[in-house]
Amino acid sequence: MRRTAGLLLTLPLLLAVACSSSTKATSPATPTSPTAAPTVPSPVSEASPMPTVSGGGFGSKATITIPDSPPSGQFVVNTVSEGDRSTVNKGDWVTVNYTAKDWTTGKDLPSSYDAGGKPQLYQAGSGQLVPAFDQSVLGKKVGSRLLVVAPPAAAFGEQGNTQLGVGPGDTVVFVLDIMESLPPDSTLSGTMTQPPPTMPQVKDNGKAAVTITIPPGQPAPTELQQAVLIKGEGKQVKAGQTLVVQYTGVLWSNGQQFDSSWSHGGAQALQIGTGSVIEGWDKGLVGQTVGSRVELVVPPALGYKDQAQGAVPANSTLVFVIDILEAV
């Protein structure tokens, strides 16, 4: 839930912020300019010549060796090693680690395996990222390592990307490791416990928004309340990470639902612990673990304060049930 106008930070806005001209690029998946959209060739699985891949294998930085010959100009997606988990479909939230090299110059490019690097999280087939990322993972299995040769139309176009050191019209080679894939209707498994009786009670509805029932006659709390309904066994959430979540929010005053990820097509991505969302989310989600279902009761001081926001009146106490599906 955002601090300013509007509710949860939706995908298009999140990407618009990440891709603004004033934002430093941190990943080769930074999209090309919307005004430069060359026709992307259909990917093939083999071409000549081809780079070779060595190194420690899936989940570690690859070594990419470039042939002496110039690239063929084809968009190539080759499976170096195939995973045995779920297949990536359009709209899935995909987590990808990557190694990259500029074929044209022979220079290594920033990698998610470098110090300070992080995996790329995005919706497959959304059209928001360069085709080398956006299209290459479709139909591939989680756990796979892919070798991607991206001509300009599948990478950074004729303008290149100066922040990443990619020149105009350069061909770029990526090695992509597909770490995780979450369909937008993903839900948590595990036994759900109820919070204390003074907090709203929760009914699980499977692949739909949970039902939240406000305790009758109970005054709205003035401090943040939180309860872990399902305890996840994943990594701990840290400030600055991007989370993939399912969530539902209701008003304490009347139990009316005012927002839910299920109303936005399913799981959503947001940054936590940086002031991008309301303070109650920053305080309540940092330190939780991936795979957890968390209930938060957020007083006005940690929510929208005295500002009305859409269906949320001013000075509202808010109740959320949030499933933490992934953290990157």
PDB file of C-alpha atoms in Angstrom, residues 90-306:
ATOM      1  CA  LYS A  90       3.206 -15.518 -19.449  1.00  0.00           C
ATOM      2  CA  GLY A  91       2.356 -13.344 -16.457  1.00  0.00           C
ATOM      3  CA  ASP A  92       4.321 -15.419 -13.946  1.00  0.00           C
ATOM      4  CA  TRP A  93       6.557 -13.567 -11.511  1.00  0.00           C
ATOM      5  CA  VAL A  94      10.031 -14.808 -12.434  1.00  0.00           C
ATOM      6  CA  THR A  95      13.268 -14.456 -10.479  1.00  0.00           C
ATOM      7  CA  VAL A  96      16.345 -14.656 -12.702  1.00  0.00           C
ATOM      8  CA  ASN A  97      20.050 -14.470 -11.945  1.00  0.00           C
ATOM      9  CA  TYR A  98      22.217 -13.479 -14.873  1.00  0.00           C
ATOM     10  CA  THR A  99      25.712 -13.086 -16.287  1.00  0.00           C
ATOM     11  CA  ALA A 100      26.222 -10.775 -19.280  1.00  0.00           C
ATOM     12  CA  LYS A 101      28.828  -9.921 -21.884  1.00  0.00           C
ATOM     13  CA  ASP A 102      28.933  -7.533 -24.822  1.00  0.00           C
ATOM     14  CA  TRP A 103      29.744  -9.596 -27.928  1.00  0.00           C
ATOM     15  CA  THR A 104      30.628  -6.491 -29.943  1.00  0.00           C
ATOM     16  CA  THR A 105      33.285  -5.200 -27.517  1.00  0.00           C
ATOM     17  CA  GLY A 106      34.109  -8.385 -25.627  1.00  0.00           C
ATOM     18  CA  LYS A 107      33.580  -6.600 -22.312  1.00  0.00           C
ATOM     19  CA  ASP A 108      31.925  -8.192 -19.308  1.00  0.00           C
ATOM     20  CA  LEU A 109      28.761  -6.409 -18.180  1.00  0.00           C
ATOM     21  CA  PRO A 110      27.260  -6.112 -14.676  1.00  0.00           C
ATOM     22  CA  SER A 111      26.014  -9.424 -13.290  1.00  0.00           C
ATOM     23  CA  SER A 112      23.566 -10.291 -10.541  1.00  0.00           C
ATOM     24  CA  TYR A 113      26.339 -12.455  -9.105  1.00  0.00           C
ATOM     25  CA  ASP A 114      28.679  -9.469  -8.685  1.00  0.00           C
ATOM     26  CA  ALA A 115      29.129  -7.840  -5.290  1.00  0.00           C
ATOM     27  CA  GLY A 116      26.079  -5.692  -4.693  1.00  0.00           C
ATOM     28  CA  GLY A 117      24.146  -7.371  -7.496  1.00  0.00           C
ATOM     29  CA  LYS A 118      20.715  -8.882  -7.059  1.00  0.00           C
ATOM     30  CA  PRO A 119      18.406 -11.126  -9.085  1.00  0.00           C
ATOM     31  CA  GLN A 120      15.956  -9.615 -11.553  1.00  0.00           C
ATOM     32  CA  LEU A 121      12.287  -9.989 -10.607  1.00  0.00           C
ATOM     33  CA  TYR A 122       9.668  -9.356 -13.301  1.00  0.00           C
ATOM     34  CA  GLN A 123       6.518 -10.650 -14.930  1.00  0.00           C
ATOM     35  CA  ALA A 124       7.386 -12.883 -17.865  1.00  0.00           C
ATOM     36  CA  GLY A 125       5.985 -11.740 -21.192  1.00  0.00           C
ATOM     37  CA  SER A 126       4.864  -8.386 -19.807  1.00  0.00           C
ATOM     38  CA  GLY A 127       6.720  -6.416 -22.484  1.00  0.00           C
ATOM     39  CA  GLN A 128       8.296  -4.172 -19.839  1.00  0.00           C
ATOM     40  CA  LEU A 129      11.830  -5.575 -20.127  1.00  0.00           C
ATOM     41  CA  VAL A 130      14.171  -6.167 -23.029  1.00  0.00           C
ATOM     42  CA  PRO A 131      13.101  -9.273 -25.028  1.00  0.00           C
ATOM     43  CA  ALA A 132      16.301 -11.066 -23.983  1.00  0.00           C
ATOM     44  CA  PHE A 133      14.721 -11.315 -20.532  1.00  0.00           C
ATOM     45  CA  ASP A 134      11.033 -10.905 -21.300  1.00  0.00           C
ATOM     46  CA  GLN A 135      10.666 -13.603 -23.945  1.00  0.00           C
ATOM     47  CA  SER A 136      13.544 -16.011 -23.302  1.00  0.00           C
ATOM     48  CA  VAL A 137      12.096 -17.560 -20.152  1.00  0.00           C
ATOM     49  CA  LEU A 138       8.639 -18.323 -21.569  1.00  0.00           C
ATOM     50  CA  GLY A 139       8.050 -22.066 -21.794  1.00  0.00           C
ATOM     51  CA  LYS A 140      11.270 -22.851 -19.917  1.00  0.00           C
ATOM     52  CA  LYS A 141      11.453 -24.709 -16.607  1.00  0.00           C
ATOM     53  CA  VAL A 142      12.538 -23.297 -13.275  1.00  0.00           C
ATOM     54  CA  GLY A 143      16.051 -24.506 -12.555  1.00  0.00           C
ATOM     55  CA  SER A 144      17.139 -24.059 -16.173  1.00  0.00           C
ATOM     56  CA  ARG A 145      20.246 -22.212 -17.361  1.00  0.00           C
ATOM     57  CA  LEU A 146      19.774 -20.406 -20.670  1.00  0.00           C
ATOM     58  CA  LEU A 147      22.288 -18.971 -23.119  1.00  0.00           C
ATOM     59  CA  VAL A 148      20.752 -15.958 -24.829  1.00  0.00           C
ATOM     60  CA  VAL A 149      22.326 -14.140 -27.768  1.00  0.00           C
ATOM     61  CA  ALA A 150      20.494 -10.849 -28.102  1.00  0.00           C
ATOM     62  CA  PRO A 151      20.966  -8.743 -31.249  1.00  0.00           C
ATOM     63  CA  PRO A 152      20.103  -5.046 -30.820  1.00  0.00           C
ATOM     64  CA  ALA A 153      16.379  -5.631 -31.418  1.00  0.00           C
ATOM     65  CA  ALA A 154      16.284  -8.107 -28.516  1.00  0.00           C
ATOM     66  CA  ALA A 155      18.599  -6.087 -26.278  1.00  0.00           C
ATOM     67  CA  PHE A 156      19.137  -2.320 -26.156  1.00  0.00           C
ATOM     68  CA  GLY A 157      18.429  -1.313 -29.735  1.00  0.00           C
ATOM     69  CA  GLU A 158      20.408   1.112 -31.798  1.00  0.00           C
ATOM     70  CA  GLN A 159      20.770   3.510 -28.870  1.00  0.00           C
ATOM     71  CA  GLY A 160      22.562   1.014 -26.577  1.00  0.00           C
ATOM     72  CA  ASN A 161      22.721   1.603 -22.830  1.00  0.00           C
ATOM     73  CA  THR A 162      25.479   3.921 -21.680  1.00  0.00           C
ATOM     74  CA  GLN A 163      24.873   3.194 -17.976  1.00  0.00           C
ATOM     75  CA  LEU A 164      25.651  -0.470 -18.558  1.00  0.00           C
ATOM     76  CA  GLY A 165      28.411   0.164 -21.065  1.00  0.00           C
ATOM     77  CA  VAL A 166      26.501  -1.234 -24.049  1.00  0.00           C
ATOM     78  CA  GLY A 167      27.220   0.703 -27.247  1.00  0.00           C
ATOM     79  CA  PRO A 168      24.722   1.576 -29.972  1.00  0.00           C
ATOM     80  CA  GLY A 169      23.768  -1.528 -31.942  1.00  0.00           C
ATOM     81  CA  ASP A 170      25.784  -3.937 -29.787  1.00  0.00           C
ATOM     82  CA  THR A 171      24.912  -7.618 -29.533  1.00  0.00           C
ATOM     83  CA  VAL A 172      24.729  -8.795 -25.916  1.00  0.00           C
ATOM     84  CA  VAL A 173      25.099 -12.327 -24.563  1.00  0.00           C
ATOM     85  CA  PHE A 174      23.281 -13.339 -21.383  1.00  0.00           C
ATOM     86  CA  VAL A 175      23.359 -16.475 -19.300  1.00  0.00           C
ATOM     87  CA  LEU A 176      20.074 -16.615 -17.387  1.00  0.00           C
ATOM     88  CA  ASP A 177      19.448 -18.861 -14.392  1.00  0.00           C
ATOM     89  CA  ILE A 178      15.700 -19.209 -13.718  1.00  0.00           C
ATOM     90  CA  MET A 179      15.556 -19.344  -9.928  1.00  0.00           C
ATOM     91  CA  GLU A 180      11.810 -19.140  -9.259  1.00  0.00           C
ATOM     92  CA  SER A 181       8.456 -18.655 -10.979  1.00  0.00           C
ATOM     93  CA  LEU A 182       5.195 -17.737  -9.282  1.00  0.00           C
ATOM     94  CA  PRO A 183       1.860 -17.682 -11.134  1.00  0.00           C
ATOM     95  CA  PRO A 184      -0.232 -14.595 -10.333  1.00  0.00           C
ATOM     96  CA  ASP A 185      -2.794 -16.804  -8.534  1.00  0.00           C
ATOM     97  CA  SER A 186      -0.172 -18.266  -6.170  1.00  0.00           C
ATOM     98  CA  THR A 187      -1.290 -18.858  -2.598  1.00  0.00           C
ATOM     99  CA  LEU A 188       0.379 -20.122   0.558  1.00  0.00           C
ATOM    100  CA  SER A 189       0.029 -23.637   1.876  1.00  0.00           C
ATOM    101  CA  GLY A 190       0.204 -24.684   5.488  1.00  0.00           C
ATOM    102  CA  THR A 191      -2.043 -24.677   8.515  1.00  0.00           C
ATOM    103  CA  MET A 192      -3.387 -21.232   9.345  1.00  0.00           C
ATOM    104  CA  THR A 193      -3.790 -20.219  12.966  1.00  0.00           C
ATOM    105  CA  GLN A 194      -6.131 -17.475  14.115  1.00  0.00           C
ATOM    106  CA  PRO A 195      -4.855 -14.299  15.781  1.00  0.00           C
ATOM    107  CA  PRO A 196      -5.891 -13.381  19.339  1.00  0.00           C
ATOM    108  CA  PRO A 197      -9.657 -12.775  19.717  1.00  0.00           C
ATOM    109  CA  THR A 198      -9.100  -9.034  20.100  1.00  0.00           C
ATOM    110  CA  MET A 199      -7.787  -8.958  16.513  1.00  0.00           C
ATOM    111  CA  PRO A 200      -9.825  -9.532  13.325  1.00  0.00           C
ATOM    112  CA  GLN A 201     -10.393 -13.201  12.482  1.00  0.00           C
ATOM    113  CA  VAL A 202      -9.487 -14.583   9.048  1.00  0.00           C
ATOM    114  CA  LYS A 203     -11.094 -17.164   6.770  1.00  0.00           C
ATOM    115  CA  ASP A 204      -9.034 -18.664   3.958  1.00  0.00           C
ATOM    116  CA  ASN A 205     -10.810 -18.763   0.581  1.00  0.00           C
ATOM    117  CA  GLY A 206      -8.207 -20.527  -1.542  1.00  0.00           C
ATOM    118  CA  LYS A 207      -7.451 -18.648  -4.751  1.00  0.00           C
ATOM    119  CA  ALA A 208      -9.560 -15.661  -3.718  1.00  0.00           C
ATOM    120  CA  ALA A 209      -9.369 -12.839  -1.200  1.00  0.00           C
ATOM    121  CA  VAL A 210      -9.536 -13.945   2.425  1.00  0.00           C
ATOM    122  CA  THR A 211     -12.532 -12.976   4.545  1.00  0.00           C
ATOM    123  CA  ILE A 212     -11.622 -10.677   7.447  1.00  0.00           C
ATOM    124  CA  THR A 213     -14.077 -10.276  10.325  1.00  0.00           C
ATOM    125  CA  ILE A 214     -13.669  -7.335  12.712  1.00  0.00           C
ATOM    126  CA  PRO A 215     -14.211  -8.277  16.413  1.00  0.00           C
ATOM    127  CA  PRO A 216     -17.566  -6.768  17.445  1.00  0.00           C
ATOM    128  CA  GLY A 217     -17.440  -4.081  20.123  1.00  0.00           C
ATOM    129  CA  GLN A 218     -13.634  -3.988  20.090  1.00  0.00           C
ATOM    130  CA  PRO A 219     -12.188  -0.454  19.893  1.00  0.00           C
ATOM    131  CA  ALA A 220      -9.701   0.253  17.132  1.00  0.00           C
ATOM    132  CA  PRO A 221      -6.131  -0.073  18.425  1.00  0.00           C
ATOM    133  CA  THR A 222      -3.865   2.966  18.470  1.00  0.00           C
ATOM    134  CA  GLU A 223      -0.653   0.956  17.973  1.00  0.00           C
ATOM    135  CA  LEU A 224       0.413  -1.372  15.165  1.00  0.00           C
ATOM    136  CA  GLN A 225      -0.770  -4.920  15.768  1.00  0.00           C
ATOM    137  CA  GLN A 226       0.614  -7.907  13.927  1.00  0.00           C
ATOM    138  CA  ALA A 227       0.055 -11.643  13.979  1.00  0.00           C
ATOM    139  CA  VAL A 228       1.694 -14.406  11.936  1.00  0.00           C
ATOM    140  CA  LEU A 229      -1.090 -16.719  10.732  1.00  0.00           C
ATOM    141  CA  ILE A 230       1.189 -18.997   8.678  1.00  0.00           C
ATOM    142  CA  LYS A 231       4.885 -19.069   9.546  1.00  0.00           C
ATOM    143  CA  GLY A 232       7.019 -19.344   6.431  1.00  0.00           C
ATOM    144  CA  GLU A 233      10.331 -21.158   6.359  1.00  0.00           C
ATOM    145  CA  GLY A 234      11.941 -18.898   3.744  1.00  0.00           C
ATOM    146  CA  LYS A 235      14.503 -16.142   4.043  1.00  0.00           C
ATOM    147  CA  GLN A 236      13.934 -13.121   6.254  1.00  0.00           C
ATOM    148  CA  VAL A 237      12.603  -9.976   4.601  1.00  0.00           C
ATOM    149  CA  LYS A 238      15.064  -7.077   4.594  1.00  0.00           C
ATOM    150  CA  ALA A 239      14.512  -3.380   4.007  1.00  0.00           C
ATOM    151  CA  GLY A 240      15.047  -2.462   0.354  1.00  0.00           C
ATOM    152  CA  GLN A 241      13.893  -5.798  -1.026  1.00  0.00           C
ATOM    153  CA  THR A 242      11.104  -6.226  -3.550  1.00  0.00           C
ATOM    154  CA  LEU A 243       8.325  -8.503  -2.342  1.00  0.00           C
ATOM    155  CA  VAL A 244       5.749 -10.457  -4.317  1.00  0.00           C
ATOM    156  CA  VAL A 245       2.569 -10.533  -2.247  1.00  0.00           C
ATOM    157  CA  GLN A 246      -1.090 -11.418  -2.209  1.00  0.00           C
ATOM    158  CA  TYR A 247      -3.020  -9.118   0.094  1.00  0.00           C
ATOM    159  CA  THR A 248      -6.472  -8.028   1.195  1.00  0.00           C
ATOM    160  CA  GLY A 249      -7.350  -4.856   3.117  1.00  0.00           C
ATOM    161  CA  VAL A 250     -10.522  -3.910   5.001  1.00  0.00           C
ATOM    162  CA  LEU A 251     -11.609  -0.980   7.149  1.00  0.00           C
ATOM    163  CA  TRP A 252     -11.785  -1.575  10.896  1.00  0.00           C
ATOM    164  CA  SER A 253     -14.794   0.757  11.129  1.00  0.00           C
ATOM    165  CA  ASN A 254     -17.160  -1.431   9.096  1.00  0.00           C
ATOM    166  CA  GLY A 255     -15.205  -4.428   7.771  1.00  0.00           C
ATOM    167  CA  GLN A 256     -15.578  -3.210   4.179  1.00  0.00           C
ATOM    168  CA  GLN A 257     -12.926  -4.430   1.760  1.00  0.00           C
ATOM    169  CA  PHE A 258     -11.252  -1.492   0.043  1.00  0.00           C
ATOM    170  CA  ASP A 259      -8.433  -3.230  -1.812  1.00  0.00           C
ATOM    171  CA  SER A 260      -7.075  -6.668  -2.701  1.00  0.00           C
ATOM    172  CA  SER A 261      -4.412  -8.042  -5.010  1.00  0.00           C
ATOM    173  CA  TRP A 262      -7.097 -10.399  -6.319  1.00  0.00           C
ATOM    174  CA  SER A 263      -8.815  -7.327  -7.769  1.00  0.00           C
ATOM    175  CA  HIS A 264      -5.611  -6.421  -9.671  1.00  0.00           C
ATOM    176  CA  GLY A 265      -5.006  -9.733 -11.406  1.00  0.00           C
ATOM    177  CA  GLY A 266      -3.307 -11.503  -8.521  1.00  0.00           C
ATOM    178  CA  ALA A 267       0.126 -11.262  -6.924  1.00  0.00           C
ATOM    179  CA  GLN A 268       1.727  -7.833  -6.912  1.00  0.00           C
ATOM    180  CA  ALA A 269       5.295  -6.557  -6.455  1.00  0.00           C
ATOM    181  CA  LEU A 270       6.356  -3.737  -4.132  1.00  0.00           C
ATOM    182  CA  GLN A 271       9.456  -2.454  -2.415  1.00  0.00           C
ATOM    183  CA  ILE A 272       9.507  -2.686   1.361  1.00  0.00           C
ATOM    184  CA  GLY A 273      11.315  -0.743   4.073  1.00  0.00           C
ATOM    185  CA  THR A 274      12.053   2.323   1.949  1.00  0.00           C
ATOM    186  CA  GLY A 275       8.962   4.495   2.409  1.00  0.00           C
ATOM    187  CA  SER A 276       7.409   3.322  -0.863  1.00  0.00           C
ATOM    188  CA  VAL A 277       4.469   1.852   1.060  1.00  0.00           C
ATOM    189  CA  ILE A 278       2.616   2.985   4.178  1.00  0.00           C
ATOM    190  CA  GLU A 279       4.635   2.910   7.372  1.00  0.00           C
ATOM    191  CA  GLY A 280       2.539   0.115   8.843  1.00  0.00           C
ATOM    192  CA  TRP A 281       3.656  -2.214   6.043  1.00  0.00           C
ATOM    193  CA  ASP A 282       7.307  -1.169   6.368  1.00  0.00           C
ATOM    194  CA  LYS A 283       7.248  -1.803  10.118  1.00  0.00           C
ATOM    195  CA  GLY A 284       5.139  -4.939   9.964  1.00  0.00           C
ATOM    196  CA  LEU A 285       6.749  -6.835   7.074  1.00  0.00           C
ATOM    197  CA  VAL A 286      10.482  -6.201   7.461  1.00  0.00           C
ATOM    198  CA  GLY A 287      11.817  -9.112   9.519  1.00  0.00           C
ATOM    199  CA  GLN A 288       9.061 -11.538   8.518  1.00  0.00           C
ATOM    200  CA  THR A 289       9.937 -14.643   6.516  1.00  0.00           C
ATOM    201  CA  VAL A 290       9.029 -15.614   2.962  1.00  0.00           C
ATOM    202  CA  GLY A 291       6.116 -18.021   2.943  1.00  0.00           C
ATOM    203  CA  SER A 292       4.392 -16.255   5.854  1.00  0.00           C
ATOM    204  CA  ARG A 293       0.828 -14.983   6.064  1.00  0.00           C
ATOM    205  CA  VAL A 294       0.766 -11.890   8.246  1.00  0.00           C
ATOM    206  CA  GLU A 295      -2.142  -9.898   9.623  1.00  0.00           C
ATOM    207  CA  LEU A 296      -1.494  -6.204  10.268  1.00  0.00           C
ATOM    208  CA  VAL A 297      -3.831  -3.780  12.052  1.00  0.00           C
ATOM    209  CA  VAL A 298      -2.570  -0.339  11.054  1.00  0.00           C
ATOM    210  CA  PRO A 299      -3.655   2.758  12.995  1.00  0.00           C
ATOM    211  CA  PRO A 300      -4.107   6.039  11.084  1.00  0.00           C
ATOM    212  CA  ALA A 301      -0.711   7.363  12.207  1.00  0.00           C
ATOM    213  CA  LEU A 302       0.991   4.493  10.329  1.00  0.00           C
ATOM    214  CA  GLY A 303      -1.449   4.526   7.426  1.00  0.00           C
ATOM    215  CA  TYR A 304      -2.945   7.497   5.603  1.00  0.00           C
ATOM    216  CA  LYS A 305      -3.273   9.691   8.697  1.00  0.00           C
ATOM    217  CA  ASP A 306      -5.856  12.438   8.115  1.00  0.00           C
TER     218      ASP A 306
END
